[in-house]
CSV table of C-alpha atoms and ligand atoms in Angstrom, one decimal:
chain,number,residue,atom,x,y,z
A,245,UNK,CA,33.2,90.8,147.5
A,246,UNK,CA,30.4,89.5,145.0
A,247,UNK,CA,31.4,90.3,141.1
A,248,UNK,CA,27.8,90.9,139.4
A,249,UNK,CA,28.4,88.5,136.1
A,250,UNK,CA,28.4,90.1,132.8
A,251,UNK,CA,27.5,87.8,129.8
A,252,UNK,CA,28.0,89.6,126.4
A,253,UNK,CA,27.7,88.8,123.0
A,254,UNK,CA,30.1,89.2,120.4
A,255,UNK,CA,28.7,89.1,117.1
A,256,UNK,CA,32.1,89.3,115.0
A,257,UNK,CA,31.7,89.8,111.4
A,258,UNK,CA,28.3,89.0,111.3
A,259,UNK,CA,24.2,90.6,110.8
A,260,UNK,CA,23.8,93.3,108.6
A,261,UNK,CA,22.2,96.4,110.2
A,262,UNK,CA,18.6,95.2,109.3
A,263,UNK,CA,19.4,91.8,110.5
A,264,UNK,CA,20.8,93.4,114.3
A,265,UNK,CA,17.8,95.6,114.5
A,266,UNK,CA,15.6,91.9,114.3
A,267,UNK,CA,17.9,90.2,116.1
A,268,UNK,CA,17.3,92.6,119.1
A,269,UNK,CA,14.0,91.9,119.1
A,270,UNK,CA,14.0,88.4,119.2
A,271,UNK,CA,16.0,89.0,121.8
A,272,UNK,CA,14.7,91.3,123.4
A,273,UNK,CA,12.2,89.4,126.1
A,274,UNK,CA,15.1,86.5,126.2
A,275,UNK,CA,17.4,88.3,127.7
A,276,UNK,CA,15.7,90.1,130.3
A,277,UNK,CA,17.7,90.1,133.9
A,278,UNK,CA,18.3,92.2,136.9
A,279,UNK,CA,20.9,89.8,138.1
A,280,UNK,CA,23.6,90.2,135.6
A,281,UNK,CA,24.9,92.9,132.7
A,282,UNK,CA,24.2,92.0,129.2
A,283,UNK,CA,26.3,93.0,126.3
A,284,UNK,CA,25.5,93.1,122.8
A,285,UNK,CA,29.2,93.3,121.1
A,286,UNK,CA,28.4,94.6,117.4
A,287,UNK,CA,30.2,95.6,114.1
A,288,UNK,CA,30.9,98.9,113.7
A,289,UNK,CA,28.2,99.8,111.1
A,290,UNK,CA,25.4,98.3,113.3
A,291,UNK,CA,26.3,100.1,116.4
A,292,UNK,CA,23.7,103.1,115.9
A,293,UNK,CA,20.6,100.6,114.8
A,294,UNK,CA,21.8,98.6,117.9
A,295,UNK,CA,21.9,101.1,120.3
A,296,UNK,CA,18.5,102.8,119.5
A,297,UNK,CA,17.0,98.8,119.4
A,298,UNK,CA,18.4,98.0,122.6
A,299,UNK,CA,17.1,102.0,124.5
A,300,UNK,CA,15.2,101.1,127.5
A,301,UNK,CA,15.6,97.8,127.9
A,302,UNK,CA,18.9,96.1,129.8
A,303,UNK,CA,21.2,95.6,127.3
A,304,UNK,CA,24.7,97.7,126.6
A,305,UNK,CA,25.7,97.9,123.4
A,306,UNK,CA,29.6,97.1,123.1
A,307,UNK,CA,32.2,97.7,120.3
A,308,UNK,CA,34.3,94.9,118.6
A,309,UNK,CA,37.0,97.4,118.1
A,310,UNK,CA,38.5,100.9,118.9
A,311,UNK,CA,41.9,102.9,117.1
A,312,UNK,CA,44.4,104.6,119.4
A,313,UNK,CA,43.9,108.2,117.6
A,314,UNK,CA,41.0,110.2,118.7
A,315,UNK,CA,40.7,111.9,115.0
A,316,UNK,CA,42.1,112.4,111.8
A,317,UNK,CA,43.9,111.0,108.4
A,318,UNK,CA,43.5,107.0,109.7
A,319,UNK,CA,40.5,105.7,106.8
A,320,UNK,CA,38.8,102.7,107.7
A,321,UNK,CA,39.1,103.1,112.2
A,322,UNK,CA,37.2,104.6,114.5
A,323,UNK,CA,37.5,106.2,117.6
A,324,UNK,CA,36.8,105.7,120.4
A,325,UNK,CA,35.1,110.0,121.2
A,326,UNK,CA,33.4,108.0,118.3
A,327,UNK,CA,31.8,104.9,120.0
A,328,UNK,CA,30.8,106.9,123.1
A,329,UNK,CA,29.0,109.6,121.0
A,330,UNK,CA,26.7,106.5,119.6
A,331,UNK,CA,26.5,105.3,123.1
A,332,UNK,CA,29.1,102.8,123.9
A,333,UNK,CA,29.8,101.5,127.1
A,334,UNK,CA,32.1,98.4,126.7
A,335,UNK,CA,35.0,97.4,124.0
A,336,UNK,CA,36.2,94.1,123.2
A,337,UNK,CA,40.4,94.3,123.2
A,338,UNK,CA,42.9,92.4,121.7
A,339,UNK,CA,40.2,89.4,120.4
A,340,UNK,CA,42.6,86.3,118.9
A,341,UNK,CA,40.9,87.0,115.9
A,342,UNK,CA,42.9,90.6,115.9
A,343,UNK,CA,45.4,89.7,117.0
A,344,UNK,CA,46.2,86.9,114.5
A,345,UNK,CA,44.8,88.0,111.8
A,346,UNK,CA,45.2,91.8,111.8
A,347,UNK,CA,48.4,91.3,113.6
A,348,UNK,CA,47.7,93.7,116.8
A,349,UNK,CA,50.6,93.1,119.0
A,350,UNK,CA,50.3,93.5,123.0
A,351,UNK,CA,52.5,97.3,123.2
A,352,UNK,CA,49.2,98.1,120.3
A,353,UNK,CA,46.9,96.7,122.8
A,354,UNK,CA,47.5,98.1,125.5
A,355,UNK,CA,47.4,101.5,124.2
A,356,UNK,CA,44.0,100.7,123.1
A,357,UNK,CA,43.2,99.4,126.9
A,358,UNK,CA,44.5,103.7,127.8
A,359,UNK,CA,43.1,104.7,124.6
A,360,UNK,CA,39.4,103.0,126.2
A,361,UNK,CA,40.0,104.3,130.1
A,362,UNK,CA,40.4,107.6,129.0
A,363,UNK,CA,36.5,108.1,126.9
A,364,UNK,CA,35.1,106.3,129.5
A,365,UNK,CA,34.4,102.8,128.0
A,366,UNK,CA,34.9,99.6,129.8
A,367,UNK,CA,37.3,97.2,128.1
A,368,UNK,CA,36.8,93.6,127.2
A,369,UNK,CA,40.4,92.5,127.3
A,370,UNK,CA,40.9,88.9,125.4
A,371,UNK,CA,43.5,86.5,126.3
A,372,UNK,CA,44.5,83.1,125.7
A,373,UNK,CA,46.4,80.4,124.0
A,374,UNK,CA,47.3,78.3,121.1
A,375,UNK,CA,46.8,74.8,121.2
A,376,UNK,CA,50.3,74.1,121.0
A,377,UNK,CA,51.0,76.3,123.9
A,378,UNK,CA,48.1,74.8,126.2
A,379,UNK,CA,50.3,71.0,125.1
A,380,UNK,CA,53.8,72.6,125.1
A,381,UNK,CA,52.7,73.1,129.1
A,382,UNK,CA,52.4,76.9,129.1
A,383,UNK,CA,49.3,78.1,129.4
A,384,UNK,CA,49.7,80.1,132.3
A,385,UNK,CA,53.0,82.1,131.0
A,386,UNK,CA,51.6,82.5,128.2
A,387,UNK,CA,48.2,84.7,129.5
A,388,UNK,CA,50.3,86.5,132.7
A,389,UNK,CA,53.1,88.1,129.5
A,390,UNK,CA,49.5,89.4,127.7
A,391,UNK,CA,47.9,90.3,130.6
A,392,UNK,CA,51.5,92.0,132.4
A,393,UNK,CA,51.8,93.8,129.1
A,394,UNK,CA,48.5,94.8,127.8
A,395,UNK,CA,48.1,96.4,131.4
A,396,UNK,CA,51.1,98.7,131.7
A,397,UNK,CA,50.6,101.8,132.7
A,398,UNK,CA,46.8,100.7,133.9
A,399,UNK,CA,45.7,102.4,137.1
A,400,UNK,CA,44.4,99.6,140.1
A,401,UNK,CA,40.9,101.6,139.8
A,402,UNK,CA,41.1,101.0,136.2
A,403,UNK,CA,41.5,97.8,136.0
A,404,UNK,CA,38.8,97.0,139.1
A,405,UNK,CA,36.4,98.0,136.6
A,406,UNK,CA,37.5,96.5,133.5
A,407,UNK,CA,36.3,93.1,132.2
A,408,UNK,CA,38.7,90.6,131.5
A,409,UNK,CA,38.3,87.3,128.4
A,410,UNK,CA,40.4,84.5,129.4
A,411,UNK,CA,39.8,82.6,125.4
A,412,UNK,CA,41.6,79.3,124.7
A,413,UNK,CA,41.6,80.4,121.4
A,414,UNK,CA,41.1,76.5,120.1
A,415,UNK,CA,37.7,76.2,122.0
A,416,UNK,CA,37.0,79.3,119.9
A,417,UNK,CA,34.3,79.2,117.5
A,418,UNK,CA,35.4,75.0,117.4
A,419,UNK,CA,32.3,73.4,119.1
A,420,UNK,CA,35.5,72.5,121.9
A,421,UNK,CA,34.7,74.1,125.5
A,422,UNK,CA,37.7,74.2,127.9
A,423,UNK,CA,36.5,71.7,130.2
A,424,UNK,CA,35.0,73.6,134.1
A,425,UNK,CA,38.8,73.0,135.3
A,426,UNK,CA,40.2,74.3,132.9
A,427,UNK,CA,38.5,77.4,132.6
A,428,UNK,CA,38.3,77.5,136.3
A,429,UNK,CA,42.1,77.0,136.5
A,430,UNK,CA,43.1,79.7,134.3
A,431,UNK,CA,40.9,82.3,135.3
A,432,UNK,CA,42.3,81.7,138.9
A,433,UNK,CA,45.9,82.1,137.6
A,434,UNK,CA,44.7,85.4,136.1
A,435,UNK,CA,43.2,86.8,139.3
A,436,UNK,CA,46.5,86.0,141.0
A,437,UNK,CA,48.7,87.4,138.3
A,438,UNK,CA,46.4,90.9,139.0
A,439,UNK,CA,47.2,90.5,142.8
A,440,UNK,CA,50.8,90.2,142.3
A,441,UNK,CA,50.9,93.4,139.9
A,442,UNK,CA,47.9,95.4,141.9
A,443,UNK,CA,47.0,93.5,144.9
A,444,UNK,CA,44.2,92.0,147.0
A,445,UNK,CA,40.9,94.4,146.3
A,446,UNK,CA,41.7,94.9,142.6
A,447,UNK,CA,41.9,91.0,141.8
A,448,UNK,CA,39.2,90.5,144.4
A,449,UNK,CA,37.5,92.5,141.9
A,450,UNK,CA,38.2,92.6,138.1
A,451,UNK,CA,35.1,90.7,135.8
A,452,UNK,CA,37.2,87.7,134.5
A,453,UNK,CA,34.5,85.9,131.9
A,454,UNK,CA,34.8,82.9,130.2
A,455,UNK,CA,34.8,82.6,126.2
A,456,UNK,CA,35.3,79.4,123.9
A,457,UNK,CA,32.4,77.3,122.8
A,458,UNK,CA,29.9,79.2,125.2
A,459,UNK,CA,26.9,77.7,124.7
A,460,UNK,CA,23.0,76.6,126.5
A,461,UNK,CA,24.0,73.8,128.2
A,462,UNK,CA,27.5,74.6,129.8
A,463,UNK,CA,27.0,78.3,130.9
A,464,UNK,CA,25.8,77.5,134.0
A,465,UNK,CA,28.8,75.4,135.3
A,466,UNK,CA,31.3,77.4,133.4
A,467,UNK,CA,29.5,80.4,135.5
A,468,UNK,CA,29.5,78.2,139.0
A,469,UNK,CA,33.1,78.7,139.1
A,470,UNK,CA,34.7,80.7,141.9
A,471,UNK,CA,36.8,83.2,139.4
A,472,UNK,CA,34.5,82.3,136.4
A,473,UNK,CA,32.4,86.2,136.2
A,474,UNK,CA,30.5,85.5,132.9
A,475,UNK,CA,31.7,84.8,129.1
A,476,UNK,CA,31.8,86.1,126.0
A,477,UNK,CA,30.3,84.2,123.8
A,478,UNK,CA,30.1,84.3,119.8
A,479,UNK,CA,28.4,81.4,117.8
A,480,UNK,CA,25.5,81.5,120.4
A,481,UNK,CA,25.0,84.9,121.1
A,482,UNK,CA,23.6,85.1,117.8
A,483,UNK,CA,20.3,83.0,118.4
A,484,UNK,CA,17.5,83.0,121.1
A,485,UNK,CA,20.4,80.6,122.8
A,486,UNK,CA,21.8,83.5,124.3
A,487,UNK,CA,18.7,84.0,126.7
A,488,UNK,CA,19.0,80.4,128.1
A,489,UNK,CA,22.8,81.6,128.5
A,490,UNK,CA,22.2,85.1,130.1
A,491,UNK,CA,19.4,83.2,132.5
A,492,UNK,CA,21.4,80.6,133.6
B,715,LIG,C1,34.5,84.5,120.7
B,715,LIG,O1,34.9,84.3,119.9
B,715,LIG,O2,35.0,85.8,122.1
B,715,LIG,C2,33.7,83.4,120.9
B,715,LIG,C3,33.9,82.8,122.2
B,715,LIG,O3,33.1,82.7,120.2
B,715,LIG,P1,32.5,81.0,120.1
B,715,LIG,O4,31.8,81.4,121.8
B,715,LIG,O5,31.7,80.7,118.7
B,715,LIG,O6,33.4,80.3,120.2
């Protein structure tokens, strides 16, 4: 089955609302594509203006986080129904920065994945190893544990519709990209893990991105790998280069 590629920008904590609107205008023609899905995952405060700015274009809006309850006394949090009402289609869950700085563990992330599906959002579930884990040779063991824990109770049909992003932590924002072979090996390992938990059809359908210093120069080779269905892009999503990555 041919999986449609998906290229998502992760803006992280960058872009004020007015800068966000200006970036959408700058990228508008550059990210046009009929053949890949394009997503901007933006800070919460930028969601409404970005949704307005990309209306009528091929760009979908994603959030960088959500909370596990629908409403209530959770000061500072944003719920899945709020995101949906604002026009959000995708949500990043389990980015290594949230795992590390905000101590989000797999049990909590599993609740977030289920909450996203309940609301009709598509999760972009991130996983990835530290440099120490890679050097110890436990990369795939670690990633399989993350995937299995984060997907407890998630159905095969849900997994078929979701996105998994493999992001080696040592490659995020460092300018150090995993080699094409390293990236493909782990993305293939994730697909095999999905086949074991679910079945071959689910593994064949789920889209798996690579993320970690993707840029205009390395995107084509990475995205040409059989198990890499696009990228989650941080730094390079904030500039015109993102158009080159989309049209790799
Ligand atoms: C990310 O934050 O998801 C990411 C991959 O960042 P960068 O592309 O800057 O390494």
